[in-house]
PDB file of C-alpha atoms in Angstrom:
ATOM      1  CA  MET B  94       0.104  -0.011   0.043  1.00 50.00           C
ATOM      2  CA  LEU B  95       2.785   2.414   0.950  1.00 50.00           C
ATOM      3  CA  SER B  96       4.741   1.824  -2.159  1.00 52.00           C
ATOM      4  CA  GLU B  97       1.644   2.369  -4.303  1.00 52.00           C
ATOM      5  CA  GLN B  98       1.314   5.854  -2.692  1.00 52.00           C
ATOM      6  CA  ASN B  99       4.796   6.642  -3.320  1.00 52.00           C
ATOM      7  CA  CYS B 100       4.472   5.451  -6.931  1.00 52.00           C
ATOM      8  CA  ASP B 101       1.639   7.963  -7.357  1.00 51.00           C
ATOM      9  CA  ARG B 102       3.503  10.775  -5.821  1.00 50.00           C
ATOM     10  CA  ARG B 103       6.630   9.991  -7.933  1.00 50.00           C
ATOM     11  CA  ARG B 104       4.537  10.330 -11.253  1.00 51.00           C
ATOM     12  CA  LEU B 105       3.844  13.871 -10.251  1.00 50.00           C
ATOM     13  CA  PHE B 106       7.438  14.791 -10.292  1.00 50.00           C
ATOM     14  CA  LYS B 107       8.392  13.134 -13.510  1.00 51.00           C
ATOM     15  CA  ASN B 108      10.438  15.428 -15.730  1.00 49.00           C
ATOM     16  CA  PRO B 109      10.076  18.598 -13.710  1.00 50.00           C
ATOM     17  CA  LEU B 110      12.017  20.638 -16.362  1.00 50.00           C
ATOM     18  CA  PRO B 111      11.505  20.605 -20.161  1.00 53.00           C
ATOM     19  CA  GLY B 112      14.320  18.848 -21.805  1.00 53.00           C
ATOM     20  CA  ALA B 113      15.632  17.353 -18.459  1.00 51.00           C
ATOM     21  CA  PRO B 114      16.389  13.713 -18.787  1.00 52.00           C
ATOM     22  CA  ALA B 115      13.900  11.222 -17.241  1.00 52.00           C
ATOM     23  CA  ASP B 116      15.651  10.121 -13.992  1.00 51.00           C
ATOM     24  CA  SER B 117      15.531   6.585 -12.877  1.00 46.00           C
ATOM     25  CA  SER B 118      14.479   7.823  -9.367  1.00 48.00           C
ATOM     26  CA  THR B 119      11.078   8.495 -10.855  1.00 48.00           C
ATOM     27  CA  ASP B 120      10.549   5.023 -12.069  1.00 49.00           C
ATOM     28  CA  CYS B 121       7.839   3.419 -10.082  1.00 48.00           C
ATOM     29  CA  ARG B 122       9.207  -0.060 -10.527  1.00 51.00           C
ATOM     30  CA  ARG B 123      12.144   0.959  -8.365  1.00 51.00           C
ATOM     31  CA  THR B 124      11.707   0.973  -4.614  1.00 54.00           C
ATOM     32  CA  GLY B 125      13.800   2.319  -1.815  1.00 57.00           C
ATOM     33  CA  THR B 126      14.613   5.749  -0.522  1.00 56.00           C
ATOM     34  CA  ARG B 127      15.397   7.550  -3.728  1.00 58.00           C
ATOM     35  CA  LEU B 128      14.312  11.203  -3.979  1.00 53.00           C
ATOM     36  CA  PRO B 129      12.015  12.146  -6.867  1.00 58.00           C
ATOM     37  CA  ALA B 130      13.511  13.854 -10.019  1.00 57.00           C
ATOM     38  CA  ILE B 131      12.750  17.317  -8.799  1.00 58.00           C
ATOM     39  CA  TYR B 132      15.852  17.006  -6.736  1.00 60.00           C
ATOM     40  CA  SER B 133      17.925  15.827  -9.621  1.00 64.00           C
ATOM     41  CA  PRO B 134      21.286  17.472 -10.722  1.00 66.00           C
ATOM     42  CA  ALA B 135      19.532  18.990 -13.598  1.00 64.00           C
ATOM     43  CA  PHE B 136      16.975  20.720 -11.495  1.00 64.00           C
ATOM     44  CA  LYS B 137      19.684  21.929  -9.081  1.00 64.00           C
ATOM     45  CA  LEU B 138      21.799  23.286 -11.893  1.00 61.00           C
ATOM     46  CA  ALA B 139      18.729  25.135 -13.375  1.00 63.00           C
ATOM     47  CA  ALA B 140      18.020  26.681  -9.961  1.00 61.00           C
ATOM     48  CA  VAL B 141      21.469  27.989  -9.590  1.00 60.00           C
ATOM     49  CA  MET B 142      21.739  29.354 -13.217  1.00 60.00           C
ATOM     50  CA  SER B 143      18.419  31.234 -12.880  1.00 65.00           C
ATOM     51  CA  PHE B 144      18.459  35.017 -12.530  1.00 66.00           C
ATOM     52  CA  VAL B 145      18.149  36.770  -9.245  1.00 74.00           C
ATOM     53  CA  PRO B 146      14.728  38.755  -9.142  1.00 78.00           C
ATOM     54  CA  ILE B 147      14.793  42.322  -8.160  1.00 77.00           C
ATOM     55  CA  ASN B 148      12.317  43.754  -5.626  1.00 84.00           C
ATOM     56  CA  PRO B 149      10.214  46.083  -7.808  1.00 84.00           C
ATOM     57  CA  LYS B 150       9.508  48.851  -5.195  1.00 86.00           C
ATOM     58  CA  PRO B 151      12.997  49.941  -4.554  1.00 88.00           C
ATOM     59  CA  PHE B 152      13.686  49.428  -8.290  1.00 88.00           C
ATOM     60  CA  LEU B 153      10.841  51.952  -9.084  1.00 89.00           C
ATOM     61  CA  ALA B 154      11.813  54.280  -6.279  1.00 89.00           C
ATOM     62  CA  ASP B 155      15.385  54.408  -7.743  1.00 91.00           C
ATOM     63  CA  LEU B 156      13.935  55.408 -11.263  1.00 92.00           C
ATOM     64  CA  ASN B 157      11.680  58.104  -9.834  1.00 94.00           C
ATOM     65  CA  GLY B 158      12.799  61.437 -11.801  1.00 94.00           C
ATOM     66  CA  LYS B 159      14.657  59.498 -14.339  1.00 95.00           C
ATOM     67  CA  PRO B 160      13.923  58.748 -17.986  1.00 97.00           C
ATOM     68  CA  VAL B 161      12.293  55.483 -18.465  1.00 96.00           C
ATOM     69  CA  ILE B 162      10.795  53.273 -21.163  1.00 96.00           C
ATOM     70  CA  VAL B 163       7.485  51.534 -20.540  1.00 96.00           C
ATOM     71  CA  LYS B 164       6.402  48.685 -22.903  1.00 96.00           C
ATOM     72  CA  LEU B 165       2.794  47.728 -22.783  1.00 95.00           C
ATOM     73  CA  LYS B 166       1.243  44.356 -23.393  1.00 94.00           C
ATOM     74  CA  TRP B 167      -0.040  45.632 -26.547  1.00 92.00           C
ATOM     75  CA  GLY B 168       3.244  46.509 -28.119  1.00 92.00           C
ATOM     76  CA  MET B 169       3.281  50.396 -27.577  1.00 94.00           C
ATOM     77  CA  GLU B 170       6.283  51.919 -25.798  1.00 96.00           C
ATOM     78  CA  TYR B 171       6.243  55.214 -23.980  1.00 96.00           C
ATOM     79  CA  LYS B 172       9.518  57.058 -23.267  1.00 97.00           C
ATOM     80  CA  GLY B 173       9.242  59.771 -20.684  1.00 96.00           C
ATOM     81  CA  ILE B 174      10.303  60.855 -17.009  1.00 97.00           C
ATOM     82  CA  LEU B 175       8.813  58.819 -14.327  1.00 96.00           C
ATOM     83  CA  VAL B 176       7.156  61.194 -12.000  1.00 97.00           C
ATOM     84  CA  ALA B 177       5.182  58.907  -9.548  1.00 95.00           C
ATOM     85  CA  VAL B 178       4.344  55.369  -8.596  1.00 94.00           C
ATOM     86  CA  ASP B 179       1.541  54.322  -6.354  1.00 92.00           C
ATOM     87  CA  GLY B 180       1.118  51.213  -4.226  1.00 89.00           C
ATOM     88  CA  TYR B 181      -0.437  49.260  -7.070  1.00 91.00           C
ATOM     89  CA  MET B 182       2.366  50.322  -9.351  1.00 91.00           C
ATOM     90  CA  ASN B 183       0.445  52.647 -11.733  1.00 95.00           C
ATOM     91  CA  LEU B 184       2.782  54.924 -13.381  1.00 95.00           C
ATOM     92  CA  LYS B 185       2.826  58.595 -14.124  1.00 97.00           C
ATOM     93  CA  LEU B 186       5.178  59.859 -16.827  1.00 96.00           C
ATOM     94  CA  GLN B 187       6.005  63.496 -17.984  1.00 97.00           C
ATOM     95  CA  ASP B 188       7.254  64.639 -21.281  1.00 96.00           C
ATOM     96  CA  THR B 189       6.266  61.384 -22.796  1.00 96.00           C
ATOM     97  CA  GLU B 190       6.711  60.234 -26.331  1.00 96.00           C
ATOM     98  CA  GLU B 191       4.779  57.226 -27.837  1.00 96.00           C
ATOM     99  CA  TYR B 192       6.545  54.573 -29.997  1.00 96.00           C
ATOM    100  CA  ILE B 193       4.469  52.051 -32.054  1.00 94.00           C
ATOM    101  CA  ASP B 194       6.747  49.443 -33.822  1.00 92.00           C
ATOM    102  CA  GLY B 195       9.722  51.538 -33.057  1.00 90.00           C
ATOM    103  CA  VAL B 196       8.330  54.630 -34.883  1.00 93.00           C
ATOM    104  CA  ASN B 197       7.821  57.872 -32.879  1.00 94.00           C
ATOM    105  CA  THR B 198       4.133  58.785 -33.330  1.00 95.00           C
ATOM    106  CA  GLY B 199       4.505  61.930 -31.337  1.00 93.00           C
ATOM    107  CA  ALA B 200       4.728  63.671 -28.113  1.00 95.00           C
ATOM    108  CA  LEU B 201       1.977  63.020 -25.428  1.00 94.00           C
ATOM    109  CA  GLY B 202       3.071  65.114 -22.479  1.00 94.00           C
ATOM    110  CA  GLU B 203       1.809  63.797 -19.121  1.00 96.00           C
ATOM    111  CA  VAL B 204       0.554  60.203 -19.309  1.00 96.00           C
ATOM    112  CA  LEU B 205      -0.921  57.810 -16.684  1.00 96.00           C
ATOM    113  CA  ILE B 206      -0.450  54.142 -17.189  1.00 96.00           C
ATOM    114  CA  ARG B 207      -2.450  51.552 -15.312  1.00 96.00           C
ATOM    115  CA  CYS B 208      -0.422  48.826 -13.757  1.00 92.00           C
ATOM    116  CA  ASN B 209      -2.052  45.758 -15.500  1.00 95.00           C
ATOM    117  CA  ASN B 210      -1.089  47.102 -18.919  1.00 94.00           C
ATOM    118  CA  VAL B 211       2.673  47.171 -18.354  1.00 95.00           C
ATOM    119  CA  LEU B 212       4.810  44.341 -19.802  1.00 94.00           C
ATOM    120  CA  TYR B 213       8.065  45.780 -18.547  1.00 93.00           C
ATOM    121  CA  LEU B 214       9.821  49.080 -17.519  1.00 93.00           C
ATOM    122  CA  ARG B 215      13.308  49.960 -17.780  1.00 92.00           C
ATOM    123  CA  GLY B 216      15.669  52.864 -17.497  1.00 92.00           C
ATOM    124  CA  ALA B 217      15.934  54.783 -20.752  1.00 88.00           C
ATOM    125  CA  ASP B 218      19.792  55.205 -20.346  1.00 81.00           C
ATOM    126  CA  THR B 219      20.250  51.430 -20.218  1.00 64.00           C
ATOM    127  CA  ALA B 220      20.508  49.838 -23.611  1.00 59.00           C
ATOM    128  CA  PRO B 221      18.873  46.583 -24.306  1.00 57.00           C
ATOM    129  CA  ALA B 222      21.340  43.642 -24.295  1.00 52.00           C
ATOM    130  CA  GLU B 223      22.441  42.999 -27.951  1.00 55.00           C
ATOM    131  CA  PRO B 224      22.843  39.394 -28.941  1.00 52.00           C
ATOM    132  CA  ALA B 225      26.582  38.395 -29.316  1.00 52.00           C
ATOM    133  CA  GLU B 226      27.782  38.002 -32.852  1.00 64.00           C
ATOM    134  CA  ASP B 227      28.592  34.495 -34.044  1.00 61.00           C
ATOM    135  CA  VAL B 228      32.147  33.689 -34.258  1.00 59.00           C
ATOM    136  CA  ALA B 229      33.685  30.949 -36.367  1.00 64.00           C
ATOM    137  CA  MET B 230      35.322  28.318 -34.357  1.00 64.00           C
ATOM    138  CA  ASP B 231      38.957  27.129 -35.143  1.00 64.00           C
ATOM    139  CA  GLU B 232      39.265  23.460 -36.007  1.00 68.00           C
ATOM    140  CA  ALA B 233      42.013  21.927 -33.835  1.00 56.00           C
TER     141      ALA B 233
END
C-alpha cells in the first residue's frame, strides 16, 4: 500500500524541467529511498543558473525622476520621465513620447499608465542587451 502511494507521488514529479532527462528515481518499479526527479542534478543546476529577481518597489523608487521606457502588453512603448508610482504600481510619466513598432508617433506630455497594462519598465539610459555575434570556431 505504501509503495503504491509513493509510486503515485513520484509520477507527479516526472520530468520537472522541459528537456531534463528522465531520472531513474522517478521509475515506479524501483523501490527504496530515492528522491523524486525534482531533486535531480538537472533541477539543481537550473535553480543555480536562474537569474536573481529584483524587488520592484526599490527599483521603481530608484527610477523616480529619471527617464524610463515602459512597454505595454499591446506593443506600444512610452518614453518619458517617471514622476510617480503608487502602491498598485500605476505609473505617471512626464514629457512622454509614444513609439509604435519603433516609430515615434508624437509627443503626449503627461501620461498615466494603469499597472495591469505594463509588460516591462526599464531605465531609458540602459541599452537593451544585444545578442553576441557568431564567431567561427577554429578546428583543432
